[in-house]
mmCIF file of C-alpha atoms in Angstrom:
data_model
loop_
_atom_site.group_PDB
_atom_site.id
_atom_site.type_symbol
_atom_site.label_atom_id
_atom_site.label_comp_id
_atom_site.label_asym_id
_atom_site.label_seq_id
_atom_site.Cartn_x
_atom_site.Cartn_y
_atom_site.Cartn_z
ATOM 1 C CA UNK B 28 -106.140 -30.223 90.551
ATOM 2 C CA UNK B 29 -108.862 -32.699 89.346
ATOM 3 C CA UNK B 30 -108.950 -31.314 85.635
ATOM 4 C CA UNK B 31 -105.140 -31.832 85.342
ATOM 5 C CA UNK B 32 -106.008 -35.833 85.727
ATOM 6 C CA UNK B 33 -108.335 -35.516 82.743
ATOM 7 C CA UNK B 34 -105.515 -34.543 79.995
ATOM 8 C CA UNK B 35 -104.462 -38.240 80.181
ATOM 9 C CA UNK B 36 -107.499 -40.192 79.581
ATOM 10 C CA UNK B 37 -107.810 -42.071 76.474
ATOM 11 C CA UNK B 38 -108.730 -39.562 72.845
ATOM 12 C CA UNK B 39 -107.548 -36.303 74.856
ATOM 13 C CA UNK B 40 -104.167 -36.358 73.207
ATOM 14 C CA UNK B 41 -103.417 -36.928 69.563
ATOM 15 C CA UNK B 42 -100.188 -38.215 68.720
ATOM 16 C CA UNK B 43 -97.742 -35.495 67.910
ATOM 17 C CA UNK B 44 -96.482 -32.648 69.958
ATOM 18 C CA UNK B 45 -98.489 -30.092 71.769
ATOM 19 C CA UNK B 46 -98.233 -26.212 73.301
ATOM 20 C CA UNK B 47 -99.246 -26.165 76.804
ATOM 21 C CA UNK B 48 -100.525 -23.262 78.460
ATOM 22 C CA UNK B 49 -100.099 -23.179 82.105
ATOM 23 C CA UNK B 50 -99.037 -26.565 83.147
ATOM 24 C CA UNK B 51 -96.253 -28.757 81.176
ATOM 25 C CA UNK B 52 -97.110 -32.580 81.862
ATOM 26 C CA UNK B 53 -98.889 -32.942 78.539
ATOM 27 C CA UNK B 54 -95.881 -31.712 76.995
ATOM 28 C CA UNK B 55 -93.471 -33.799 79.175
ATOM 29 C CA UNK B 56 -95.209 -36.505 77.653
ATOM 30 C CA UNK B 57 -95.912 -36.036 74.123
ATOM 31 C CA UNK B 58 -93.066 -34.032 73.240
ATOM 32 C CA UNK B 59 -93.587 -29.758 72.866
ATOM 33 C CA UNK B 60 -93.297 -26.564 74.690
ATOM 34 C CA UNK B 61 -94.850 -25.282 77.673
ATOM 35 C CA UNK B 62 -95.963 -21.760 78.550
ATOM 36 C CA UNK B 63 -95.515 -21.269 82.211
ATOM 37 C CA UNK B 64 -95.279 -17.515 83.724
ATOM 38 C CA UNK B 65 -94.766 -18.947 86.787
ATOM 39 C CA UNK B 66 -91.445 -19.208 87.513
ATOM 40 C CA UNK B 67 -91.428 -21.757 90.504
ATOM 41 C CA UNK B 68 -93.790 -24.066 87.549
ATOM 42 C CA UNK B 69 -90.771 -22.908 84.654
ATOM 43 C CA UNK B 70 -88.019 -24.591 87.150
ATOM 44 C CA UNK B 71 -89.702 -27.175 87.333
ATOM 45 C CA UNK B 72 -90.725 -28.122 83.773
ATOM 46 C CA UNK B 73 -87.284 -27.318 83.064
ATOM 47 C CA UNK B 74 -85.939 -29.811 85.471
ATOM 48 C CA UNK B 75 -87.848 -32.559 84.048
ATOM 49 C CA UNK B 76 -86.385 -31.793 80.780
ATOM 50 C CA UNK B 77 -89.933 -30.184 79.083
ATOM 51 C CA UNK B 78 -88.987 -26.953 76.533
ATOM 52 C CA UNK B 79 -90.796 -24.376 78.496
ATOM 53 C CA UNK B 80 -90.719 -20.186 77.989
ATOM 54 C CA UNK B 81 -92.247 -17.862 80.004
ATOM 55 C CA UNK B 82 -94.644 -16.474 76.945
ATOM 56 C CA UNK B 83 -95.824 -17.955 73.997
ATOM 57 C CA UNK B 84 -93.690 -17.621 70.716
ATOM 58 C CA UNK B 85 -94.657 -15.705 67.802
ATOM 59 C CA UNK B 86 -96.712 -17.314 65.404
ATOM 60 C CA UNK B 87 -94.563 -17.338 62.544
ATOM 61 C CA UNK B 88 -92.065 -18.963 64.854
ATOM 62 C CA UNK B 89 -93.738 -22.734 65.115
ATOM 63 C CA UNK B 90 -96.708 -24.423 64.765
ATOM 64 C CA UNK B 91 -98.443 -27.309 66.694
ATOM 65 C CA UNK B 92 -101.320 -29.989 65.833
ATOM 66 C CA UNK B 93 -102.683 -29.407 69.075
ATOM 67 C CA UNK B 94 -102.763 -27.033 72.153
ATOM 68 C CA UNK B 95 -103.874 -27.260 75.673
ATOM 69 C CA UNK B 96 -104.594 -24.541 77.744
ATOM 70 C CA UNK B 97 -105.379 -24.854 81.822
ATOM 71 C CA UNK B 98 -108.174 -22.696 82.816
ATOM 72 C CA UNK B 99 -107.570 -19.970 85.028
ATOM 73 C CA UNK B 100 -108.645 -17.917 87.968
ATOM 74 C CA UNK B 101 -108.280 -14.568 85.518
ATOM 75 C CA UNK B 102 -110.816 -14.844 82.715
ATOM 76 C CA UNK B 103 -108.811 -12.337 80.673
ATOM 77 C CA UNK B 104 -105.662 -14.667 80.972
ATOM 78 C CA UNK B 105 -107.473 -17.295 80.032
ATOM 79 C CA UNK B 106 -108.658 -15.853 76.963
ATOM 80 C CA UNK B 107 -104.746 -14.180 76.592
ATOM 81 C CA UNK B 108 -103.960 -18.042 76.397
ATOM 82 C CA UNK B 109 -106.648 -19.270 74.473
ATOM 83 C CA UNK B 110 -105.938 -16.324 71.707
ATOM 84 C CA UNK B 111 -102.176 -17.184 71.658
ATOM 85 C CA UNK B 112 -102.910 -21.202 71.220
ATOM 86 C CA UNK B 113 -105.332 -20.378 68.401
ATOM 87 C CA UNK B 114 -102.798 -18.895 66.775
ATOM 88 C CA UNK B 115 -100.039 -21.402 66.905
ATOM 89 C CA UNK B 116 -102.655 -24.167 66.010
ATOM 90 C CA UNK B 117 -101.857 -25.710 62.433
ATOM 91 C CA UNK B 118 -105.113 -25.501 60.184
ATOM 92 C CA UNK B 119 -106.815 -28.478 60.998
ATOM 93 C CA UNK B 120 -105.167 -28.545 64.406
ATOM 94 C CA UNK B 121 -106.776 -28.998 67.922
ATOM 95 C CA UNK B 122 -107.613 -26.497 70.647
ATOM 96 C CA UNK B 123 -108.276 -28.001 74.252
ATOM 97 C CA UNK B 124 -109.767 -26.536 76.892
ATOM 98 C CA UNK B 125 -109.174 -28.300 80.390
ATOM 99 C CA UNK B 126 -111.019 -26.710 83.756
ATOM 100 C CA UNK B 127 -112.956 -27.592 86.526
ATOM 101 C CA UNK B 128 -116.227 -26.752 87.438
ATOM 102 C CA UNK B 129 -114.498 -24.646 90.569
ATOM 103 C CA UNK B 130 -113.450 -22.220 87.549
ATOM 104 C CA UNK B 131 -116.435 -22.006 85.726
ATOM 105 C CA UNK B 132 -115.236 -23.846 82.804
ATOM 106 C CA UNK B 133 -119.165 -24.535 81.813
ATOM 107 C CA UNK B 134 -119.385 -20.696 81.287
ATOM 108 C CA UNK B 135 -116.036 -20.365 79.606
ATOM 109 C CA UNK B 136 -116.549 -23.537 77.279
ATOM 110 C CA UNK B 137 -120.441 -21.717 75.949
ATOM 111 C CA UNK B 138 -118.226 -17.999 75.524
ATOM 112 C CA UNK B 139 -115.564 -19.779 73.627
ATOM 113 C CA UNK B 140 -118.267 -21.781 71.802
ATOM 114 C CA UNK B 141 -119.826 -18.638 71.046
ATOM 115 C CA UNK B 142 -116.991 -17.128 69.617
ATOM 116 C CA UNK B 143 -115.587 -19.749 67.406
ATOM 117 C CA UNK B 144 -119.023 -20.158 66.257
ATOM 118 C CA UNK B 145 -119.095 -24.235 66.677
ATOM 119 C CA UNK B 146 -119.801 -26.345 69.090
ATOM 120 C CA UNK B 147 -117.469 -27.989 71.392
ATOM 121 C CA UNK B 148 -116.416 -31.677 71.718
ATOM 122 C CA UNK B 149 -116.516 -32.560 74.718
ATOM 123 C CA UNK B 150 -113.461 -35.338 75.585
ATOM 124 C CA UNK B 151 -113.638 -35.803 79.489
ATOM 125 C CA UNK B 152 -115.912 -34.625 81.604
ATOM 126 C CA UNK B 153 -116.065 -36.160 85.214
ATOM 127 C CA UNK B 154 -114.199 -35.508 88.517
ATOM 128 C CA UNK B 155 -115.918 -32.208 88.086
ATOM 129 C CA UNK B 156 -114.005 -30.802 85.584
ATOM 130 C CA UNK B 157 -113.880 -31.727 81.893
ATOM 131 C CA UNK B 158 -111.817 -31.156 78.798
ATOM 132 C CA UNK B 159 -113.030 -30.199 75.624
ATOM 133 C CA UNK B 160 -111.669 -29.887 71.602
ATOM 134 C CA UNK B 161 -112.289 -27.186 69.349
ATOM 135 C CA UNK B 162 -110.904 -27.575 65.390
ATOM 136 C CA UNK B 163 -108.999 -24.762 63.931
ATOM 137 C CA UNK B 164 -110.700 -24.037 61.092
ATOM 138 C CA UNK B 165 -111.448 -20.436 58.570
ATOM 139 C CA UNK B 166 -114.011 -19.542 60.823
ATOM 140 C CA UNK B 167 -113.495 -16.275 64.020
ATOM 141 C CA UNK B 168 -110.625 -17.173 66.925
ATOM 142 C CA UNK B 169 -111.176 -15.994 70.598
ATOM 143 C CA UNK B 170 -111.446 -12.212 71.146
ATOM 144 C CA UNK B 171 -108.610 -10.748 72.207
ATOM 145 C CA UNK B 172 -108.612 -9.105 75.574
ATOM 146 C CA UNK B 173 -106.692 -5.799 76.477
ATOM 147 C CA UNK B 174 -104.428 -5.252 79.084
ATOM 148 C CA UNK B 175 -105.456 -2.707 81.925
ATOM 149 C CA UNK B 176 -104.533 0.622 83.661
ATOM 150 C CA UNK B 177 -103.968 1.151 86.903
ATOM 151 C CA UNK B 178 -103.837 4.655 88.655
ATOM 152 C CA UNK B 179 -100.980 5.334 90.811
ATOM 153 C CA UNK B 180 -100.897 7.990 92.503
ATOM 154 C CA UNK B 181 -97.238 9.709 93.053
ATOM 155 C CA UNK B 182 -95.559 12.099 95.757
ATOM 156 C CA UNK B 183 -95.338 14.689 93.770
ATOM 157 C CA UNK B 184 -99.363 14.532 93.105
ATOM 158 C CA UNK B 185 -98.771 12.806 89.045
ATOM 159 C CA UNK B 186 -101.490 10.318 88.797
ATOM 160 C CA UNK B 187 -99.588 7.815 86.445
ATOM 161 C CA UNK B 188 -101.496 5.189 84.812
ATOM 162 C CA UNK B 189 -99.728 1.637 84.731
ATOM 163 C CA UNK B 190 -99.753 -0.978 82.825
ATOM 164 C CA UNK B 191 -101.117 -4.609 84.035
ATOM 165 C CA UNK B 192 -100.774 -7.404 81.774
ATOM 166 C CA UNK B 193 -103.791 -9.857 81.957
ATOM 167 C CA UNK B 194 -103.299 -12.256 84.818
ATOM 168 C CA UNK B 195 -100.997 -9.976 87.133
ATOM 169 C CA UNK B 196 -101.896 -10.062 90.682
ATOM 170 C CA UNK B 197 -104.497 -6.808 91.151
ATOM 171 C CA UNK B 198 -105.030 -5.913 87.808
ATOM 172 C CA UNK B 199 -108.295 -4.032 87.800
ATOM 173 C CA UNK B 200 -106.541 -1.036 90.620
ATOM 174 C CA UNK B 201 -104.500 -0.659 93.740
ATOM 175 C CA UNK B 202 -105.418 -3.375 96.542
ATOM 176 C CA UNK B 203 -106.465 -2.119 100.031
ATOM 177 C CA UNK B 204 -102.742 -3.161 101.317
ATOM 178 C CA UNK B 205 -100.536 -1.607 98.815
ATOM 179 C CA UNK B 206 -102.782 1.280 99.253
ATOM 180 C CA UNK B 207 -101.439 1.363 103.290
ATOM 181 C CA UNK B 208 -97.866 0.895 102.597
ATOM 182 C CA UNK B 209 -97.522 3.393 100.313
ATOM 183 C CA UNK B 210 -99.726 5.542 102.830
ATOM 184 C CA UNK B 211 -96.517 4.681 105.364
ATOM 185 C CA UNK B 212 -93.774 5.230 103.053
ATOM 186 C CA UNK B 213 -94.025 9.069 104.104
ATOM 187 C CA UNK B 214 -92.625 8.462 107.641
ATOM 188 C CA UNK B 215 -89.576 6.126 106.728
ATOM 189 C CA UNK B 216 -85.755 7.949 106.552
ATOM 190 C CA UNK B 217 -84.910 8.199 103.099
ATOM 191 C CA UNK B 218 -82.741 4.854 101.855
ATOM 192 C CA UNK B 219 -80.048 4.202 99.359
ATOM 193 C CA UNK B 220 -81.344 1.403 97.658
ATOM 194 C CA UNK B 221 -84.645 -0.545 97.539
ATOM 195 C CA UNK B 222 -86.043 -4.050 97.522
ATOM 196 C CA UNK B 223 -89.480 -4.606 96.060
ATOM 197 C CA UNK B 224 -89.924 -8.177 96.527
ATOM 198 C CA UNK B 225 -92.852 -9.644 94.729
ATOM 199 C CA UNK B 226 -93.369 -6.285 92.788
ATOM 200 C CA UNK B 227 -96.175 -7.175 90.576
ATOM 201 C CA UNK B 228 -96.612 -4.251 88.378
ATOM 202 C CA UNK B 229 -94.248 -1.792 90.306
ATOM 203 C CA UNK B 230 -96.155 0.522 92.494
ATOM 204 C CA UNK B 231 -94.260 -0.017 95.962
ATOM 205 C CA UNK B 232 -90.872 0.606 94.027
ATOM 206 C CA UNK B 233 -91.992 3.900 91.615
ATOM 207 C CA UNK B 234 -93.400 5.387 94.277
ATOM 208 C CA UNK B 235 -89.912 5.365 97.037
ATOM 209 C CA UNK B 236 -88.344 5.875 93.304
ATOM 210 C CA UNK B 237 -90.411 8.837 92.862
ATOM 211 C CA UNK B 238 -90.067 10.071 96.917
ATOM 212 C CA UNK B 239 -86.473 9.449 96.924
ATOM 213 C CA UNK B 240 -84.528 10.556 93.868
ATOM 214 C CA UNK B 241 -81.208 9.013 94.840
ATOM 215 C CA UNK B 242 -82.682 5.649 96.023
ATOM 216 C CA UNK B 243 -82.112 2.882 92.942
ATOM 217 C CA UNK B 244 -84.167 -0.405 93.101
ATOM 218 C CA UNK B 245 -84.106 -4.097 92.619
ATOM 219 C CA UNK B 246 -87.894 -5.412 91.687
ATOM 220 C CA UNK B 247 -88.587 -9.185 92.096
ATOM 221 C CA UNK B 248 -91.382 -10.924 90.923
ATOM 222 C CA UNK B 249 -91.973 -14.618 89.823
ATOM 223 C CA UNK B 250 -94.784 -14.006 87.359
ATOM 224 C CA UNK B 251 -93.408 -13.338 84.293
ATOM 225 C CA UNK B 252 -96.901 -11.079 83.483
ATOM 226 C CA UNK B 253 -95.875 -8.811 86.079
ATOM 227 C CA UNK B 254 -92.142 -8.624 85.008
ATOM 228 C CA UNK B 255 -93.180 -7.250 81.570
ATOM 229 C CA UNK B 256 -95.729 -5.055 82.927
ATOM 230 C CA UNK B 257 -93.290 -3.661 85.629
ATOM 231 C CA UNK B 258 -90.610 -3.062 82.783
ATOM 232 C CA UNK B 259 -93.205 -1.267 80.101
ATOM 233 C CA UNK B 260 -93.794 0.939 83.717
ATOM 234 C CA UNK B 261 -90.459 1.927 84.537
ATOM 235 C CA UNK B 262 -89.557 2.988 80.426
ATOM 236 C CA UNK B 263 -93.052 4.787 80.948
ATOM 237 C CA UNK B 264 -91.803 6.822 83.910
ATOM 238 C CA UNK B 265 -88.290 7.075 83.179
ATOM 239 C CA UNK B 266 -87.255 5.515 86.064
ATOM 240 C CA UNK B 267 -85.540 2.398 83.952
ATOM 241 C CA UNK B 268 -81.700 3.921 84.779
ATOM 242 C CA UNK B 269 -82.595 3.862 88.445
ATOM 243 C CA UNK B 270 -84.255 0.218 88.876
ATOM 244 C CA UNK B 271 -83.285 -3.853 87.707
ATOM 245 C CA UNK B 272 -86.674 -5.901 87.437
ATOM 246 C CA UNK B 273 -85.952 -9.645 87.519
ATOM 247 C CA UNK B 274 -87.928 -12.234 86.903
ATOM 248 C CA UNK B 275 -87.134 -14.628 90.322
ATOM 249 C CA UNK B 276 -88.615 -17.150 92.856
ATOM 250 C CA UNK B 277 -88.850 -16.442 96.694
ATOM 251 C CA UNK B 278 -87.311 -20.160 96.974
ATOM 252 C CA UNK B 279 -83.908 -18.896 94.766
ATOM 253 C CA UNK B 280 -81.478 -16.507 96.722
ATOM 254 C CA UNK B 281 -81.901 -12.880 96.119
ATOM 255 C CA UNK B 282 -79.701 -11.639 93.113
ATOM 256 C CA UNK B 283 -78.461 -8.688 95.327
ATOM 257 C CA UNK B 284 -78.085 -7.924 98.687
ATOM 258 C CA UNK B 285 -77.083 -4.613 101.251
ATOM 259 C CA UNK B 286 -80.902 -3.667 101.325
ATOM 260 C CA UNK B 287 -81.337 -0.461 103.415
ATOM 261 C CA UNK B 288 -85.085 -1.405 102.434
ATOM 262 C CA UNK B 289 -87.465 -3.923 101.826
ATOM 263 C CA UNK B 290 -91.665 -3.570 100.358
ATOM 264 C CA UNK B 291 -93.214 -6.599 100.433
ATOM 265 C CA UNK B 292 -96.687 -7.815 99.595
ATOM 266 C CA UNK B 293 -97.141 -11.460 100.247
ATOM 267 C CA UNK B 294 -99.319 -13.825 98.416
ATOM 268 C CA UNK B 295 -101.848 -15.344 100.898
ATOM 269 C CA UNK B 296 -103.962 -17.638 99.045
ATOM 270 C CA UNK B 297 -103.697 -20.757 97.525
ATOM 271 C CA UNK B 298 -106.541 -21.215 95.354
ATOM 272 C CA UNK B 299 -109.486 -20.736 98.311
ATOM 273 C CA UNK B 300 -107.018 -21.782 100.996
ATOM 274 C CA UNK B 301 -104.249 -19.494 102.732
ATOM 275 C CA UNK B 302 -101.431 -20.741 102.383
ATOM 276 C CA UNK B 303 -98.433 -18.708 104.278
ATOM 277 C CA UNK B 304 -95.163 -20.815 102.656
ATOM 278 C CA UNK B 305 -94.616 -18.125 99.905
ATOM 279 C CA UNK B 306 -94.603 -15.885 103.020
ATOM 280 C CA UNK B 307 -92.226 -16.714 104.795
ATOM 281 C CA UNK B 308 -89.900 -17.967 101.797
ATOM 282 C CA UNK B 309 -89.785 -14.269 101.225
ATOM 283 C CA UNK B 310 -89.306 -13.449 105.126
ATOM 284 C CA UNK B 311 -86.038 -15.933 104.560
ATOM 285 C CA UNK B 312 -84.901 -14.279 101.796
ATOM 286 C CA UNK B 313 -85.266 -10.878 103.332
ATOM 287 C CA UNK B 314 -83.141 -12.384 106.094
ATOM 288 C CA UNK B 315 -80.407 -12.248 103.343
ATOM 289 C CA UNK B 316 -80.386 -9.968 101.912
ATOM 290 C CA UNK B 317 -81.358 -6.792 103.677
ATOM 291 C CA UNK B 318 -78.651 -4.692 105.146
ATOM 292 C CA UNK B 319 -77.274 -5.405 109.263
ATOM 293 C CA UNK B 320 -80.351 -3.037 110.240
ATOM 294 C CA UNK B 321 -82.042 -2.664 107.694
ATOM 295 C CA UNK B 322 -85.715 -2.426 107.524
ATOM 296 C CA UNK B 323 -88.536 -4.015 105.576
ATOM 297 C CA UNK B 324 -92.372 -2.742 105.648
ATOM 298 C CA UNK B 325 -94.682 -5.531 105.391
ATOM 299 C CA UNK B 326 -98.414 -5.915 104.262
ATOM 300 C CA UNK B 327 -100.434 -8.307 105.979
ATOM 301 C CA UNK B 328 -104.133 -9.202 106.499
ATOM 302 C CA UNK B 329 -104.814 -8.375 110.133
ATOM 303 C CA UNK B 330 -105.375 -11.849 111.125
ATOM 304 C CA UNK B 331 -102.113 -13.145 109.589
ATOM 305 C CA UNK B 332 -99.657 -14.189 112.164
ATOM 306 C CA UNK B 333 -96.367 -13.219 110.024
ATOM 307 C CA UNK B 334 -94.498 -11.919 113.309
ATOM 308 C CA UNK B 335 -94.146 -15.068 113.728
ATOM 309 C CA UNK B 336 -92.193 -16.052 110.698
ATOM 310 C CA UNK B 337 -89.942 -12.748 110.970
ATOM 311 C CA UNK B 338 -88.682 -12.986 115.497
ATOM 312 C CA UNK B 339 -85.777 -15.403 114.535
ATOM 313 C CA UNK B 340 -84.308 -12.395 112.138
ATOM 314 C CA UNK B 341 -85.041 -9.505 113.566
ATOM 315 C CA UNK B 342 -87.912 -7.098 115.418
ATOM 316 C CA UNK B 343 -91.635 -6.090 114.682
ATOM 317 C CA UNK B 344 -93.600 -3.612 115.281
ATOM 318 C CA UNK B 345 -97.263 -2.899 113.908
ATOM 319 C CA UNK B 346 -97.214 0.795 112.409
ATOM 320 C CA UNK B 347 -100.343 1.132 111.227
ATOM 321 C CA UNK B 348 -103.707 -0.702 110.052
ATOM 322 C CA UNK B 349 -106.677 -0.047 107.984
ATOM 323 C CA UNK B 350 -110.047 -1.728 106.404
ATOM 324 C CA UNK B 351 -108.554 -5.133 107.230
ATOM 325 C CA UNK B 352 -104.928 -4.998 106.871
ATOM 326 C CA UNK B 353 -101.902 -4.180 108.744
ATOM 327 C CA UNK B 354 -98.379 -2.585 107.687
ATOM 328 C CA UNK B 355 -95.048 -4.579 109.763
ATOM 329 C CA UNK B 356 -92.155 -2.897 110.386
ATOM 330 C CA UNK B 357 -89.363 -5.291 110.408
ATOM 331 C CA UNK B 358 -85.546 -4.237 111.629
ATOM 332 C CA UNK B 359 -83.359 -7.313 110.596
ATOM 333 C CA UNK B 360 -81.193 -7.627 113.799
ATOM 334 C CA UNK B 361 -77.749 -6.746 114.211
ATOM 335 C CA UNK B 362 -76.354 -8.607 117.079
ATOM 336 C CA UNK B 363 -76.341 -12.121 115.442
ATOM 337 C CA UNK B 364 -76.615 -13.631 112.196
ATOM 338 C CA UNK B 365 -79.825 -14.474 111.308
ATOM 339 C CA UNK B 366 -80.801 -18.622 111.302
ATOM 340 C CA UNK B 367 -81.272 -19.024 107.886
ATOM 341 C CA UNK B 368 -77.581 -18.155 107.308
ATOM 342 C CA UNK B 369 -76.540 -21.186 109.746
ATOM 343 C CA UNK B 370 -75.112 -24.007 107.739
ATOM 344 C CA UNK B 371 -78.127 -26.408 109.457
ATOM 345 C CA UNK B 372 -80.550 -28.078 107.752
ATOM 346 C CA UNK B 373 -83.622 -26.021 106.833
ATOM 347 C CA UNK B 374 -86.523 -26.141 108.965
ATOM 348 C CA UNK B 375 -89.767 -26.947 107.445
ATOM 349 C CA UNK B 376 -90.218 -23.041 107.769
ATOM 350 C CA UNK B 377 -87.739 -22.732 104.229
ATOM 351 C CA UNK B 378 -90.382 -24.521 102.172
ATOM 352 C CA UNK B 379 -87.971 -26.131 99.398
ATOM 353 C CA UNK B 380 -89.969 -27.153 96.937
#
């Protein structure tokens, strides 16, 4: 990302350590913590020896001289960010902004202007994207923004609303595909115990929760957002003796295994591209660690080729497909072992990172 080359150029740093929000190479360098919810960005921060959590501490905990926070896609986890580094800042202390212009950060730098009530400093600006200072002062911080609710609606005709933390993948209501698979959760035998891989906020799992009363789960996610908001959910619905949440990466082995089923919703996108590698990661993993026929149920955009990925560990079938997207049934086959479980190399398939 262009921006991220900015937070290097000469007066964007003060001496002294620094919070990062979203990325950890400032803090690599100067000494600090980062704040990555991203688990697959945590292991690596964490391999290069940077101090890096998965939220921001409490304020009373430690204070900086300076913060940096990485614009996001998510406005609201932006400003979640920006709100938390204002209030680790030292009085006196900086808060840095760093964006591109592919984000908007010209309309985020005037709101946050706006709010602070002073004007910006601008510290790099080229390679379309720029980086700019505020000074912690007396004066207003960033409004805080609020998480949201999402309606789900159950079996047994509840209408729960859950709880999305700013950020989490589909955090305004239920996308078109979970929408289908829980639509074909109806037909499917009733299983012992469930694998939500990449569960964002829990909707796949509460729902064969709710549908199956002796089914436990195992939810997987590897934002760290959707971890907290899938735990608040399960306390909510008292479904927190019947499921584990973990906070994991598709590239790490599944903590459990003896799946009789698997919900998954990919990730498609990488920034404006599609990018299929977290995909079939997961389609590896499920390889793993589903039962010797067991089943998964698959979302996919209709022109997705994820078959693909899945013939060298089992079968496929389409069962159904609406506005756009498509549900795979996958049977993980029981005559041989799948071929990520040979002790070959990986093909370029795995996608180590």
């Amino acid at each position: 990302m262009a921006a991220d080359e900015l937070i290097f150029d000469p007066g964007v740093l003060l001496p002294g350590p620094v919070c990062e929000f979203q990325g950890y190479h400032a803090a690599a360098r100067h000494g600090g913590l980062g704040i990555l919810p991203w688990r697959t960005a945590w292991l690596e921060a964490t391999a290069a020896g940077v101090d890096a959590r998965s939220e921001a501490p409490e304020p009373g905990e430690v204070r900086f001289p300076q913060a940096l926070v990485h614009l996001q896609k998510s406005r609201t986890a932006s400003w979640r960010d920006l709100l938390c580094a204002w209030n680790l800042l030292e009085p006196g202390g900086r808060l840095l902004l760093c964006g591109g212009n592919e984000l908007g950060v010209t309309s985020a730098v005037k709101r946050l202007a706006r709010e602070l009530e002073q004007a910006p400093r601008i510290l790099a600006n080229r390679r379309h994207a720029r980086i700019v200072a505020f000074e912690r002062g007396d004066g207003p911080g960033p409004l805080s923004t609020e998480s949201t609710r999402i309606v789900l609606p159950l079996p047994d005709g509840t209408r729960p609303a859950l709880h999305a933390e700013p950020g989490v993948f589909s955090a305004k209501r239920l996308d078109v595909g979970t929408e289908l698979l829980l639509e074909t959760l109806a037909g499917q035998p009733p299983p012992r115990r469930v694998l939500d891989m990449g569960c964002g906020i829990g909707p796949l799992a509460f729902s064969a929760l709710s549908r199956w009363p002796e089914a436990r789960a195992l939810l997987l996610d590897a934002d760290a957002r959707a971890v907290a908001s899938a735990s608040l959910n399960a306390a909510a619905l008292g479904l927190e003796t019947r499921c584990q949440i973990d906070w994991w990466d598709a590239e790490e082995p599944c903590p459990e295994g003896d799946f009789d089923l698997a919900l998954v919703n990919p990730p498609f996108h990488g920034g404006k591209e599609v990018d299929l590698r977290p995909a079939h990661s997961m389609f590896a993993r499920l390889g793993e660690s589903l039962a010797l026929g067991g089943r998964a149920l698959i979302v996919a955009n209709r022109t997705l080729p994820y078959e693909d990925g899945l013939e060298s560990l089992g079968t496929t079938e389409v069962l159904g497909a609406s506005r756009g997207y498509k549900i795979i049934g996958f049977t993980r086959r029981v005559n041989r072992r799948p071929r990520v479980h040979t002790p070959r190399p990986r093909s370029s398939g795995s996608n180590r990172r």
